[in-house]
Tab-separated table of C-alpha atoms in Angstrom:
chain	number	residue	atom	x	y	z
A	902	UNK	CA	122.284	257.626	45.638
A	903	UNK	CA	120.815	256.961	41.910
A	904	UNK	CA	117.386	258.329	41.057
A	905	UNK	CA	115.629	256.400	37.865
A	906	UNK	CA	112.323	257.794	37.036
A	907	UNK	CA	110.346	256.175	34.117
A	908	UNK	CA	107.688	258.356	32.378
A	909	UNK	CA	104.651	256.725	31.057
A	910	UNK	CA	101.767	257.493	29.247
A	911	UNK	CA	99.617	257.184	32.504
A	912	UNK	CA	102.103	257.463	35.502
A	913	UNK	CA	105.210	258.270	36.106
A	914	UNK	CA	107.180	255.805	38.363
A	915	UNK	CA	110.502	257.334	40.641
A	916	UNK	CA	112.735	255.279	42.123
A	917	UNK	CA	116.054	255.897	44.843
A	918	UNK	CA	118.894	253.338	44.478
A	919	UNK	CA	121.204	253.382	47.288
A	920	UNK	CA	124.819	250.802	47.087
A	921	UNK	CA	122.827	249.383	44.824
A	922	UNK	CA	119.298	248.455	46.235
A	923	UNK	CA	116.104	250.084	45.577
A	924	UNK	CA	115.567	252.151	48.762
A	925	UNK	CA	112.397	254.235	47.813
A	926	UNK	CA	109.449	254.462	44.940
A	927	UNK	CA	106.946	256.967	43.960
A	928	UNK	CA	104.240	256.762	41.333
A	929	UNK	CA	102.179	259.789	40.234
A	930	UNK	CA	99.794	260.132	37.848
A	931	UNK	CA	101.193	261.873	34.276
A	932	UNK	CA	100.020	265.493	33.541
A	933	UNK	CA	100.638	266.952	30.631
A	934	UNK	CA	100.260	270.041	31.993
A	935	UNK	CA	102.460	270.355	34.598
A	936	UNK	CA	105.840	272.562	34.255
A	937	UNK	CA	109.235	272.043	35.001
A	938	UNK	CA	108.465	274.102	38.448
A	939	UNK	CA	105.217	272.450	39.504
A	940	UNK	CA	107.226	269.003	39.337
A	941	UNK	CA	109.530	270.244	41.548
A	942	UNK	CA	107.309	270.750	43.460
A	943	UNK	CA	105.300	267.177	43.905
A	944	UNK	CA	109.078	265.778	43.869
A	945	UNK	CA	110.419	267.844	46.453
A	946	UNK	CA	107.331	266.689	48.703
A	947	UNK	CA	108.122	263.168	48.399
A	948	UNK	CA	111.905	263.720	49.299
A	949	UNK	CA	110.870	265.593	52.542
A	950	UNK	CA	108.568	263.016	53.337
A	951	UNK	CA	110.817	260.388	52.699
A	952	UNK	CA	113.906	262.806	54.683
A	953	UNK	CA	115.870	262.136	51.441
A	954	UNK	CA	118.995	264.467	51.332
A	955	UNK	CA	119.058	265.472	47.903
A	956	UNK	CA	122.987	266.391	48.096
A	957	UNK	CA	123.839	262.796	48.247
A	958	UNK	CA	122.602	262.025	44.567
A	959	UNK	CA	125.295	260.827	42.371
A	960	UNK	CA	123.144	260.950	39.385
A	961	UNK	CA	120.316	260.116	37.755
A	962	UNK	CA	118.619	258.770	34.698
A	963	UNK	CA	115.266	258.683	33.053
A	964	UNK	CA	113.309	256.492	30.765
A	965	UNK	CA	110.115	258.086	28.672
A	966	UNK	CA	107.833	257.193	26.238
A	967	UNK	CA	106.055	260.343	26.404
A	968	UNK	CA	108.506	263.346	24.486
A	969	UNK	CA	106.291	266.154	25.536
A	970	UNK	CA	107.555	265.997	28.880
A	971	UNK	CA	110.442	264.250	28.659
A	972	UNK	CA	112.850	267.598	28.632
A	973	UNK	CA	110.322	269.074	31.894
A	974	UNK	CA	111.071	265.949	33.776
A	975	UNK	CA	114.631	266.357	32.730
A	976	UNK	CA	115.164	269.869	34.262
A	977	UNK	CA	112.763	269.169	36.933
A	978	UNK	CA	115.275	265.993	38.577
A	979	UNK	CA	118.263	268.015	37.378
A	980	UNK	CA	117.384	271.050	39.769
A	981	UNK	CA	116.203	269.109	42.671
A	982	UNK	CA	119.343	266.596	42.848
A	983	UNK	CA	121.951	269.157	40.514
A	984	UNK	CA	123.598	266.562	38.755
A	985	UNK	CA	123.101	265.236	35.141
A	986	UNK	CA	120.131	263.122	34.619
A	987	UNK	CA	120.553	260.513	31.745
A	988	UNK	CA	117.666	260.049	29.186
A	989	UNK	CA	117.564	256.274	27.597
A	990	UNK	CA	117.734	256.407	24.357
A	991	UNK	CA	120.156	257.314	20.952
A	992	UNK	CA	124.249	257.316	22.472
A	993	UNK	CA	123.197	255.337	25.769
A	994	UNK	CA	124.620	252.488	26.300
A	995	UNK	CA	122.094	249.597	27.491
A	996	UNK	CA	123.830	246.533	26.685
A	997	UNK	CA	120.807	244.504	25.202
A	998	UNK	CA	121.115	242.993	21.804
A	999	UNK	CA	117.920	243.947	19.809
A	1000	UNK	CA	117.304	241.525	16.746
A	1001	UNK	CA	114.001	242.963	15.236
A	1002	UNK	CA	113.407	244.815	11.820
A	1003	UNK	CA	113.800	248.224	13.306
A	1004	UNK	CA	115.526	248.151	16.181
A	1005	UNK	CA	114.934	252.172	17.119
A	1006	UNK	CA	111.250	250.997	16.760
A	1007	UNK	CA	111.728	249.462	20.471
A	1008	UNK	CA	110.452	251.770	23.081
A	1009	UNK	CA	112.744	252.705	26.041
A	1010	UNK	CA	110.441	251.422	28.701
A	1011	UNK	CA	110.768	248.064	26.632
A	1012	UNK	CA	114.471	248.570	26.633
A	1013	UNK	CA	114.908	248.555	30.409
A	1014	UNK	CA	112.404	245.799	31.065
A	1015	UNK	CA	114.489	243.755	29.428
A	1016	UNK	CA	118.106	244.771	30.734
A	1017	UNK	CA	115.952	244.566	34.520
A	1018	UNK	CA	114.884	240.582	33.850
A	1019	UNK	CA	118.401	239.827	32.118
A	1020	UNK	CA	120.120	241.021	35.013
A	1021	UNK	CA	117.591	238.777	37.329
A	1022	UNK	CA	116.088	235.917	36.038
A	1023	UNK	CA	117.402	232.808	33.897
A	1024	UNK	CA	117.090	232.992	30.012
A	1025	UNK	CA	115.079	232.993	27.658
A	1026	UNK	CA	112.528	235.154	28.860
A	1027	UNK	CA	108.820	236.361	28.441
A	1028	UNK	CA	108.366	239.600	30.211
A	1029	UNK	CA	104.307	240.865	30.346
A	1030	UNK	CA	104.581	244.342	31.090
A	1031	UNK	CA	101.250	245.595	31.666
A	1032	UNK	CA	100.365	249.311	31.666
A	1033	UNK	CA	98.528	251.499	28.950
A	1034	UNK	CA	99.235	248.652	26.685
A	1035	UNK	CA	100.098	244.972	27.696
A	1036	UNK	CA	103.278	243.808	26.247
A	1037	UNK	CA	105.046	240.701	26.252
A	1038	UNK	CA	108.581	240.865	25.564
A	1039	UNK	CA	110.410	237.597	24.117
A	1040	UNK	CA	114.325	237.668	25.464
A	1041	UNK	CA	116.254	234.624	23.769
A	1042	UNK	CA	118.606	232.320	25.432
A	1043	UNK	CA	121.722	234.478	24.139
A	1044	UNK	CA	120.019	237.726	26.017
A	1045	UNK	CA	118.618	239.138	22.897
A	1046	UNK	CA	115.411	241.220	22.746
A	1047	UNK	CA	113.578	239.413	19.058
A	1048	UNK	CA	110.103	240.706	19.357
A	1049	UNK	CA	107.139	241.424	21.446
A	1050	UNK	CA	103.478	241.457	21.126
A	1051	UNK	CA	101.271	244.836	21.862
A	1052	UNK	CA	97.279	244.914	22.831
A	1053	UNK	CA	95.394	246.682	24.626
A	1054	UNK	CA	96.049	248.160	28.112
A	1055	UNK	CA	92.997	246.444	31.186
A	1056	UNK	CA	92.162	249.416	32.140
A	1057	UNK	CA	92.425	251.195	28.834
A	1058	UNK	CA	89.965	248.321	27.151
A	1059	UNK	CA	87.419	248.119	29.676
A	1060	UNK	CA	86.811	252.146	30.052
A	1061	UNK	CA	86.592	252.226	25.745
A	1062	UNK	CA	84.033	249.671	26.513
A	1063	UNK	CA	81.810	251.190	28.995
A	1064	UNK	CA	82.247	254.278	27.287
A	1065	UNK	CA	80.853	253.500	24.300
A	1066	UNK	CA	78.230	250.673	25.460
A	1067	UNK	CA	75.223	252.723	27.118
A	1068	UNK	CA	73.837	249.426	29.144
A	1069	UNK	CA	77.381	248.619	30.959
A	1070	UNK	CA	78.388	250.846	33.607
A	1071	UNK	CA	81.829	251.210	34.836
A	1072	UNK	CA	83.536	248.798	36.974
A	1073	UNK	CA	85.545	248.036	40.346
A	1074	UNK	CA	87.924	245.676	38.468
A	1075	UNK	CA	88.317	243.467	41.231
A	1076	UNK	CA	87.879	240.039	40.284
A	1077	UNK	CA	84.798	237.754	40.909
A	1078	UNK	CA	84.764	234.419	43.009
A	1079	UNK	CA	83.613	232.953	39.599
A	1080	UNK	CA	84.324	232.779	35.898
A	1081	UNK	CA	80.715	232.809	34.482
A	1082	UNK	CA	79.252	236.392	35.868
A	1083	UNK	CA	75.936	236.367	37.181
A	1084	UNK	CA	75.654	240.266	36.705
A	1085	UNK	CA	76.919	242.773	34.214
A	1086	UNK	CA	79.445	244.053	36.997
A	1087	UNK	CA	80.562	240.638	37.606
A	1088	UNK	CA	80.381	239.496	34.099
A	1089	UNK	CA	82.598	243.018	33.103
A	1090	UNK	CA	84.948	242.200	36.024
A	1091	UNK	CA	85.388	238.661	35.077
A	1092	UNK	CA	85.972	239.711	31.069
A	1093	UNK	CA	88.701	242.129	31.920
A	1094	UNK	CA	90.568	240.381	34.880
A	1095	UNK	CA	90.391	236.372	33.684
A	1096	UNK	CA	90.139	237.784	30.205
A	1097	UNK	CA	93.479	239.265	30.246
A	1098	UNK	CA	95.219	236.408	32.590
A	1099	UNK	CA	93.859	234.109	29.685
A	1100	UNK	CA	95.339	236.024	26.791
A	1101	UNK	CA	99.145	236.742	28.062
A	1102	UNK	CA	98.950	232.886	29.693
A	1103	UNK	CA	98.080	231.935	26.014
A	1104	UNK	CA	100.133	233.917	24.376
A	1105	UNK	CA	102.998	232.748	26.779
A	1106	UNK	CA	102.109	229.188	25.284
A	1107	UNK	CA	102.395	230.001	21.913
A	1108	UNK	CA	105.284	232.066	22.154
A	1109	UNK	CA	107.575	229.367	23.840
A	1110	UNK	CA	105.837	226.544	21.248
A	1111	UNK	CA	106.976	229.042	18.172
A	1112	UNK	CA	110.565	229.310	20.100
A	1113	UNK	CA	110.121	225.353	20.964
A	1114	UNK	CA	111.649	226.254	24.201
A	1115	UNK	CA	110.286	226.608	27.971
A	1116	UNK	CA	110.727	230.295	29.195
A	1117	UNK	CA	111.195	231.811	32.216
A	1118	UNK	CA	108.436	234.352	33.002
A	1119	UNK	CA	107.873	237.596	34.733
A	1120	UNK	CA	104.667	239.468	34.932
A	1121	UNK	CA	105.532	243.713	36.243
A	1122	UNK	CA	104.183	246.867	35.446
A	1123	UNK	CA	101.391	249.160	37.112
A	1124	UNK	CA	98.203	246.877	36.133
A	1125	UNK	CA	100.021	243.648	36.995
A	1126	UNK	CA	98.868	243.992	40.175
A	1127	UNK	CA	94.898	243.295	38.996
A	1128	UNK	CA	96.168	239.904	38.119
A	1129	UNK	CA	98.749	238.838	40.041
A	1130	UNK	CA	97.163	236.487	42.214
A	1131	UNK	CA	95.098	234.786	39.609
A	1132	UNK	CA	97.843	234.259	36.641
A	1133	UNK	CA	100.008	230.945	36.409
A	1134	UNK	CA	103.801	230.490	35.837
A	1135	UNK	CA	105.006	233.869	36.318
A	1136	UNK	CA	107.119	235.836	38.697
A	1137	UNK	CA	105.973	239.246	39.816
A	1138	UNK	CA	108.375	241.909	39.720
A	1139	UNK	CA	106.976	245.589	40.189
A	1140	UNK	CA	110.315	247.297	40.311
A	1141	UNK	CA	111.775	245.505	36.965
A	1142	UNK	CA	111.645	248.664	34.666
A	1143	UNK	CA	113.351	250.658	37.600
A	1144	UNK	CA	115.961	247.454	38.484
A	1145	UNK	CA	116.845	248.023	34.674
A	1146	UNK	CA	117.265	251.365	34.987
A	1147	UNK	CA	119.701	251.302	37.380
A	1148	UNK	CA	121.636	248.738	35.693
A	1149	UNK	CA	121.374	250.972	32.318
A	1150	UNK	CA	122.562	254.504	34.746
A	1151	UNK	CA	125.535	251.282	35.674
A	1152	UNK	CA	126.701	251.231	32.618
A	1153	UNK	CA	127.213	254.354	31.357
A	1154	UNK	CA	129.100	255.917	34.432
């Protein structure tokens, strides 16, 4: 078995690969302030929950965007499965051809979205990863990564604005049976939800009229599943960053 683990900004998202398929997830929210020992700790729950034999790891790799607990993580796995863990990033090999200005600019999590949808999906590709930030990821037709576009995050917008607005109150983000809100909680829910389906459908649009090519597209990530049911023309794929993972943990064996 193969355990990829992605570490976020606001959760951190495990997965088991077994000959190959995803066999078992596990999200839990990030805390800074957790050690190396209390992580063993919510990990080693999950395993005996799961009855996963931790002896049978081969391996297993991470992907972070947050450095301050990148090397807790790190020890954490590597004590719980004692084998190397892999961290994405400077001497990995990925396999994705990244045309942009700066190309160690890109963010790991980025990285393995794309090597997930290459190794899935026909190219070119738009990839809407939505999390603390929504990001849309252009892949060419050659399998290159040559940009992406960052706003954002739902949930991250709609608490900054209920935070700082006294009259709006916080809200269920669920979406409404209508567009035009009839109700501040209705009229919140419909900015944030339809809002957001509006911009990365849009931006989808103009993306594939600046590449003057139609694109295949796949919506993931952990607020995807707000707007799944109510966006257009895209595939959802919750497991892509961990699918790319894997295939990243592939490669370097």
């Amino acid at each position: 078995m193969v355990l990829v683990l992605d570490l976020g900004n606001t959760n951190i998202y495990l997965g088991i690969f077994e000959n190959g398929k995803l066999i078992h997830e596990f999200r839990k929210h990030t805390d800074l302030h957790r050690s190396s020992d209390e992580y063993v700790e919510v990990f080693k729950s999950f395993f005996l929950t799961h009855n996963i034999d931790t002896t049978t790891f081969e391996g297993g790799i991470i992907s972070s965007v947050v450095p301050s607990l990148t090397t807790t993580l790190k020890s954490a796995i590597e004590y719980l499965i004692n084998k190397p863990c892999l961290v994405v990033g400077k001497g990995v090999k990925t396999g994705l051809s990244i045309k942009i200005d700066n190309p160690s600019e890109l963010g790991c999590d980025l990285v393995c979205d794309c090597v997930g949808a290459i190794s899935k999906y026909p190219l070119p590709l738009i990839i809407a990863d939505l999390g603390t930030a929504n990001k849309i990821l252009v892949v060419d037709s050659q399998g290159a990564f040559i940009g992406c576009t960052i706003s954002v995050g739902l949930k991250l917008g709609i608490k900054s604005l209920t935070n700082n607005a006294a009259q709006l109150m916080d809200v269920s983000l669920l979406a409404p049976k209508k567009v035009i809100g009839k109700n501040s909680q209705d009229s919140l829910n419909s900015g944030a939800i339809y809002g957001t389906v509006s911009m990365i459908e849009g931006m989808a649009k103009r993306i594939e009229n600046e590449l003057n090519v139609e694109c295949n597209k796949v919506i993931t990530g952990g607020n995807a599943t707000l707007i799944k049911d109510y966006i257009e023309g895209f595939v959802y794929d919750p497991t892509l960053i961990l699918e790319g993972l894997y295939r990243i943990y592939e490669k370097n064996k």
